[in-house]
XYZ file of C-alpha atoms in Angstrom:
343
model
C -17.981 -11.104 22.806
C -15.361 -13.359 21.488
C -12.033 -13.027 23.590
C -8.722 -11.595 21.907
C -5.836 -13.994 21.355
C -2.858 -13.159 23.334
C 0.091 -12.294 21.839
C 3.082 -14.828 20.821
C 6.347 -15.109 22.385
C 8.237 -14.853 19.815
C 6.967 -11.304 19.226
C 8.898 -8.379 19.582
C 7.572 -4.859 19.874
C 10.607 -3.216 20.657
C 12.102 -4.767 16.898
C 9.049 -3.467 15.197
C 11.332 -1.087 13.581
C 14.183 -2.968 12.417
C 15.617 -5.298 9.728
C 16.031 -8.958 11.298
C 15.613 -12.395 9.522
C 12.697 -13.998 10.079
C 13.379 -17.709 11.313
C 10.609 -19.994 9.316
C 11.161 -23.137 10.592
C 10.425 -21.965 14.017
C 7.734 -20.101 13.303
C 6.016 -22.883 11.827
C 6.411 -25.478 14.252
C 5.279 -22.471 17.114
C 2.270 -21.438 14.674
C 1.232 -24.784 14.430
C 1.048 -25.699 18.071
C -0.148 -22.046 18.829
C -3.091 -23.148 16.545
C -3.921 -26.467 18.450
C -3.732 -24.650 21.684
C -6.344 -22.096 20.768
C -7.953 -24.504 18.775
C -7.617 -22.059 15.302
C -9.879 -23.683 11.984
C -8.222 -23.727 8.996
C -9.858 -20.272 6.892
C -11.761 -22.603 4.797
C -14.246 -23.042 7.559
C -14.608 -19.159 7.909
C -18.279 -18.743 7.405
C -17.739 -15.118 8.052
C -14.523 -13.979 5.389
C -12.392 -11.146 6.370
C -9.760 -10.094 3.893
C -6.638 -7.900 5.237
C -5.591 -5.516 2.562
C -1.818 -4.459 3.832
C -0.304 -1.740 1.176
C 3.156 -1.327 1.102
C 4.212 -2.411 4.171
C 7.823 -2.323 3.160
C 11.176 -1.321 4.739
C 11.534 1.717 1.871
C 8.546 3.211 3.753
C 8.146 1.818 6.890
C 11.670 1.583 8.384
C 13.616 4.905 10.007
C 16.814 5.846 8.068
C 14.733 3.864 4.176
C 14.091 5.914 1.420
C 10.942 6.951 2.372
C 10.231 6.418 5.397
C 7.053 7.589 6.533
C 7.683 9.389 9.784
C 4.050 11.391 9.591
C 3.744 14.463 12.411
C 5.027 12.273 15.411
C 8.155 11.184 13.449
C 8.058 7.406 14.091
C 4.414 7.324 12.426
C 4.737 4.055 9.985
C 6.413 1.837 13.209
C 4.178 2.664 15.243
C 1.256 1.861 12.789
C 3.009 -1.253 12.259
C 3.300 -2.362 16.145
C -0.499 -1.857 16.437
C -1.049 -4.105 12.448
C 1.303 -6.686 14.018
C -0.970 -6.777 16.683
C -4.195 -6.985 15.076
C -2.897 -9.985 13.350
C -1.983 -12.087 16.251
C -4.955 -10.975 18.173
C -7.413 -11.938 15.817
C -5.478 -14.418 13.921
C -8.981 -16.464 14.044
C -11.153 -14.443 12.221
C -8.908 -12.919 9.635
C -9.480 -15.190 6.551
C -6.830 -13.883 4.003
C -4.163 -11.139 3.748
C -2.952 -9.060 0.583
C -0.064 -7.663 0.603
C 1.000 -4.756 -1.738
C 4.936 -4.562 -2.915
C 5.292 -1.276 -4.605
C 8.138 -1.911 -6.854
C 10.192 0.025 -8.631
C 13.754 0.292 -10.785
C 16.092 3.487 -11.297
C 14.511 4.812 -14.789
C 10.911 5.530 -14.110
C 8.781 8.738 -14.515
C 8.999 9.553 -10.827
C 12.648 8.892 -10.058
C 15.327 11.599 -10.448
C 18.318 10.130 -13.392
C 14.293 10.074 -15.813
C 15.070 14.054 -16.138
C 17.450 16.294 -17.059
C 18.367 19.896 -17.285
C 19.594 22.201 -19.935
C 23.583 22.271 -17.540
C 22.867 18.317 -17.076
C 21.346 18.144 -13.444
C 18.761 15.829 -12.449
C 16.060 17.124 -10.414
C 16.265 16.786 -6.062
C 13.549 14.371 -4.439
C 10.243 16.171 -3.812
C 10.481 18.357 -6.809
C 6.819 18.360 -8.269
C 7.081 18.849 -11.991
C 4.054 20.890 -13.618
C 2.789 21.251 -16.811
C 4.829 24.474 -17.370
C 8.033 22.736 -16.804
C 6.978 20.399 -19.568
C 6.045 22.903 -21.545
C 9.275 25.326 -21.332
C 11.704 22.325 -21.037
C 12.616 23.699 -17.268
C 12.321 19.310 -17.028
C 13.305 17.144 -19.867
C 13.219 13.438 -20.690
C 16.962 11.989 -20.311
C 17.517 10.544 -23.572
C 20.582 9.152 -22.783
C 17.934 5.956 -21.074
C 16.226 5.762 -24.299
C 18.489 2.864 -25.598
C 17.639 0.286 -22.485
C 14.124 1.302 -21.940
C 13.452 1.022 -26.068
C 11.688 3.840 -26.127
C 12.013 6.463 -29.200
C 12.877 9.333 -26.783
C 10.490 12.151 -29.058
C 7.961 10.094 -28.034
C 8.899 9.714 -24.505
C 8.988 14.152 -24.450
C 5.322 14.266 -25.993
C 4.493 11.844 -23.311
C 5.796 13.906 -20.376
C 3.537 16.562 -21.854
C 0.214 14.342 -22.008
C 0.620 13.116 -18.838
C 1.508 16.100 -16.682
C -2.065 17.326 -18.352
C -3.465 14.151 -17.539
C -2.884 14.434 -13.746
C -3.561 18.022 -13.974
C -7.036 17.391 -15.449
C -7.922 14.268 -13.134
C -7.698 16.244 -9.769
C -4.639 13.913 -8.702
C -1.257 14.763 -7.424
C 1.291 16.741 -9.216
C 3.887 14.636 -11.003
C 6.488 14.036 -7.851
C 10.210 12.747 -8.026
C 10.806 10.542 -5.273
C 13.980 9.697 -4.191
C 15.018 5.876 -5.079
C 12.493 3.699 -3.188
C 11.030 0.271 -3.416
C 13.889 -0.927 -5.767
C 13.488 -4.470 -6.997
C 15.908 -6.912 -5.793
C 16.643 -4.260 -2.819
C 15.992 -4.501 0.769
C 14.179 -1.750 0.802
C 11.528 -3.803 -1.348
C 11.514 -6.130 1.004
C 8.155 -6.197 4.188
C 9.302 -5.117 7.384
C 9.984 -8.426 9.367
C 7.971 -7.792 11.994
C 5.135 -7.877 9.834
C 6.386 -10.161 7.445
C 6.167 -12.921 10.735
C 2.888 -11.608 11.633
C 1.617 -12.917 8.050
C 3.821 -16.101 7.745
C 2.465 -16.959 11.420
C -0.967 -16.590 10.289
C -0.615 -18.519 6.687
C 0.789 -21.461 8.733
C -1.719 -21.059 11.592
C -4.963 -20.439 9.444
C -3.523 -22.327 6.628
C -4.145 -19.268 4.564
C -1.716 -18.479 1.660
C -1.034 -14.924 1.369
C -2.213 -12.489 -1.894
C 0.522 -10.795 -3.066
C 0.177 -7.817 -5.372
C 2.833 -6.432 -6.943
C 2.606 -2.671 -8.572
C 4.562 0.573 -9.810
C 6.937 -1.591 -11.915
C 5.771 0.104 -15.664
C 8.352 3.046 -16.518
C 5.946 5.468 -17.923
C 3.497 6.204 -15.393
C 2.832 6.081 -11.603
C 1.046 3.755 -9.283
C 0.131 4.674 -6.063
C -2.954 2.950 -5.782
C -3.046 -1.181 -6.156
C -6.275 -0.945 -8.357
C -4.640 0.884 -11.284
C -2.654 3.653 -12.663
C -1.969 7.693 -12.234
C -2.295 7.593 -15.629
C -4.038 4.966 -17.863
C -3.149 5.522 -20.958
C -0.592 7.316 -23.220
C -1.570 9.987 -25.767
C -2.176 7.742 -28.496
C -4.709 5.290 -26.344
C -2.095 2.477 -25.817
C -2.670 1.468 -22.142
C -0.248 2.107 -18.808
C -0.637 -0.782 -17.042
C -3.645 -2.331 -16.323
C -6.653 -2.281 -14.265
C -6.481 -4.820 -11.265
C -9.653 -6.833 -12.156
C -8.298 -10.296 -10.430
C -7.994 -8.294 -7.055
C -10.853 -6.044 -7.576
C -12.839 -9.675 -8.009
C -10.966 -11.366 -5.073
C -12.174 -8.696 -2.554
C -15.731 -9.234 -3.903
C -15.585 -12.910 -2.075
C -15.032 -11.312 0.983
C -17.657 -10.208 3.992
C -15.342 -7.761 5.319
C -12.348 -5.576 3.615
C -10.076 -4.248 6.411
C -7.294 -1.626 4.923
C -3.969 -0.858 6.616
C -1.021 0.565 5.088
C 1.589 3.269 3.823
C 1.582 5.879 2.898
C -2.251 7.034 4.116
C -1.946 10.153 2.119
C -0.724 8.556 -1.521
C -0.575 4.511 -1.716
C -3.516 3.660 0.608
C -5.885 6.840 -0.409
C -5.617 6.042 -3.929
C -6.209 2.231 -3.163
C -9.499 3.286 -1.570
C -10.301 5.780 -3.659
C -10.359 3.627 -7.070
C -12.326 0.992 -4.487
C -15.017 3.507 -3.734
C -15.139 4.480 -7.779
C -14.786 1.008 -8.649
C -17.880 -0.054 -6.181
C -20.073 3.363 -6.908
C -19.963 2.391 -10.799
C -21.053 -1.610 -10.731
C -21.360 -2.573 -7.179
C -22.303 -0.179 -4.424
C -23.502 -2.279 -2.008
C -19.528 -3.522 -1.108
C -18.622 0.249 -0.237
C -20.217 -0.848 3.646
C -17.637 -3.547 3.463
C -14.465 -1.730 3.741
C -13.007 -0.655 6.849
C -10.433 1.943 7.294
C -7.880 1.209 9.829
C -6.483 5.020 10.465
C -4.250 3.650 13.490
C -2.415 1.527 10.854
C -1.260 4.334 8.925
C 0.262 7.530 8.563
C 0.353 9.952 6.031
C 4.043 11.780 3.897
C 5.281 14.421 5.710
C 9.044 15.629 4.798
C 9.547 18.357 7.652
C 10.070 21.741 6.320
C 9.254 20.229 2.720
C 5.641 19.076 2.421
C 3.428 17.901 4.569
C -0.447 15.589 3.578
C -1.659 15.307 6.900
C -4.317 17.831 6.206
C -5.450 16.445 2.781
C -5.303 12.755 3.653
C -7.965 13.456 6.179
C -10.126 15.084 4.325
C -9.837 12.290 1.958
C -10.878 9.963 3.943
C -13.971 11.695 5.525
C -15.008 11.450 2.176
C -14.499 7.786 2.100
C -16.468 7.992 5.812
C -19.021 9.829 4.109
C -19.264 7.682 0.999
C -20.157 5.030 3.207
C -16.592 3.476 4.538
C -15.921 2.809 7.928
C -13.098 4.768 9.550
C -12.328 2.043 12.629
C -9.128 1.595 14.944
C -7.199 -1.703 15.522
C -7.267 -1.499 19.169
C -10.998 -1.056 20.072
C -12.269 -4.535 19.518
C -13.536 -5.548 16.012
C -17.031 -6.681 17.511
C -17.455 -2.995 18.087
C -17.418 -1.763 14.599
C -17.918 -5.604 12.773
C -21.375 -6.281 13.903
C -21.778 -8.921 11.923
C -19.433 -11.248 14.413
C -22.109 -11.222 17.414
């Protein structure tokens, strides 16, 4: 069995959890030595490929006091999930090939966001308000038109659409149409990775000589996008599509031996992202569902104390993953244990 890198000195633990500029110059003249001392390959002599896909590892969720920070049961869930990712990095910073990170990424007027709808006394709804069919239906939840001049969109058309795709979700089995509050906004910090990890993955791009995948998504007004594959909703009433399906990443994961997943939220962003995988892989390529691996100690699911809590149905989800044939594995038991193929 291969032995584990140690871990940097320029790594912090304790800052896991906090907003700090990452200092590039350094890094790169400590990554590159740090790659002669352990004498690191560049990835292109990888004959076994792993790809790390990171969703959403961004301050909005990930940082205590963002937008949406994603506390889980134990309150500090996405930091520590982070600690353990940053760790995995530099601790097998010689087998991990490539990593793709997701930047959810959002503005003020979107479908999800609270100024989108209005009231019949001119209130908007509070975060967390799930918005039903019914609501649609009775006008409890309107589209604000007063948007309708900066979006360009005719806002009768914009009402029928609330309608079609509050059915849509309803039909599909997927969540409830949710208002956030204001997260991920482009141009924000918020939207920014979490430093820590944001070293982690500069370190290894200068160490491996790997440039990083990024994928950005949840930036089209008129429908959600949890999952980095595609949307909530595909298409509007009249067939005209939502976004599109992500076929260049969909074919970039093909390439690799090994899929690891890490990642916020585990109960919306990262379920989603597997679950269009699995789909995806059932439908034209079922042999690469035994490729993807599931790292649960990397993420935590939304829980909003007193509110809502997903804890119970993002693990069911993903024993169904487990039982589609996914591998539910933890950072910190060593990857020969559950990546045979390494022996």
């Amino acid at each position: 069995m291969r032995n584990l890198l140690p871990l940097p000195p320029h790594y912090a633990p304790q800052k896991v959890g906090e907003i700090w500029r990452v200092d590039y110059a350094e890094r790169e003249l400590e990554a590159e030595a740090w790659a002669n001392r352990y004498r690191l390959q560049p990835v292109s002599e990888d004959r076994f490929r792993i790809a790390l896909l990171a969703i959403d590892v961004q301050n909005t969720f990930c940082i205590p006091g963002f937008e949406l920070f994603v506390g889980g049961r134990s309150g500090q869930g996405a930091v520590e999930d982070n600690r353990r990712l940053c760790e995995f990095i530099y601790r097998n910073l010689d087998i991990i090939t490539q990593i793709f990170p997701t930047l959810d990424t959002h503005q003020a007027a979107q479908i999800f966001h609270p100024v989108f709808f209005i009231n019949d006394v001119g209130e908007h709804p509070t975060p967390y308000t799930q918005i039903s069919v019914e609501d649609v239906e009775r006008g409890v939840w309107r589209f604000n038109r007063a948007l309708a001049a900066t979006l360009g969109f005719d806002p009768e058309y914009v009402q029928e659409h609330l309608l079609h795709y509050t059915r849509s979700l309803a039909s599909s089995g997927h969540y409830a149409l949710t208002v956030w509050p204001y997260h991920a906004m482009l141009g924000s910090i918020g939207h920014a990775l979490v430093p820590a990890f944001e070293e982690a993955l500069f370190f290894h791009g200068i160490a491996r000589q790997s440039q990083p995948d990024f994928q950005v998504k949840g930036n089209v007004v008129l429908t959600e996008n949890y999952s980095a594959i595609e949307p909530e909703v595909k298409a509007d009433k009249h067939g005209k599509p939502l976004g599109a399906l992500n076929q260049a990443l969909l074919d970039r994961l093909r390439t690799f031996d090994a899929v690891l997943v890490a990642g916020q939220a585990k109960s919306h962003c990262v379920a989603w992202t597997v679950q269009d995988l699995l789909d995806e892989y059932r439908e034209r390529d079922p042999e690469q569902i035994r490729k993807i691996y599931l790292l649960v100690d990397c993420m935590s699911p939304v829980v909003a104390p007193g509110v809502i809590d997903y804890t119970e149905i993002a693990d069911a989800a993903f024993e169904r993953f487990a039982e589609a044939g996914m591998h539910l594995v933890r950072s910190t038991d060593p990857i020969e244990e559950w990546l045979l193929e390494l022996h």
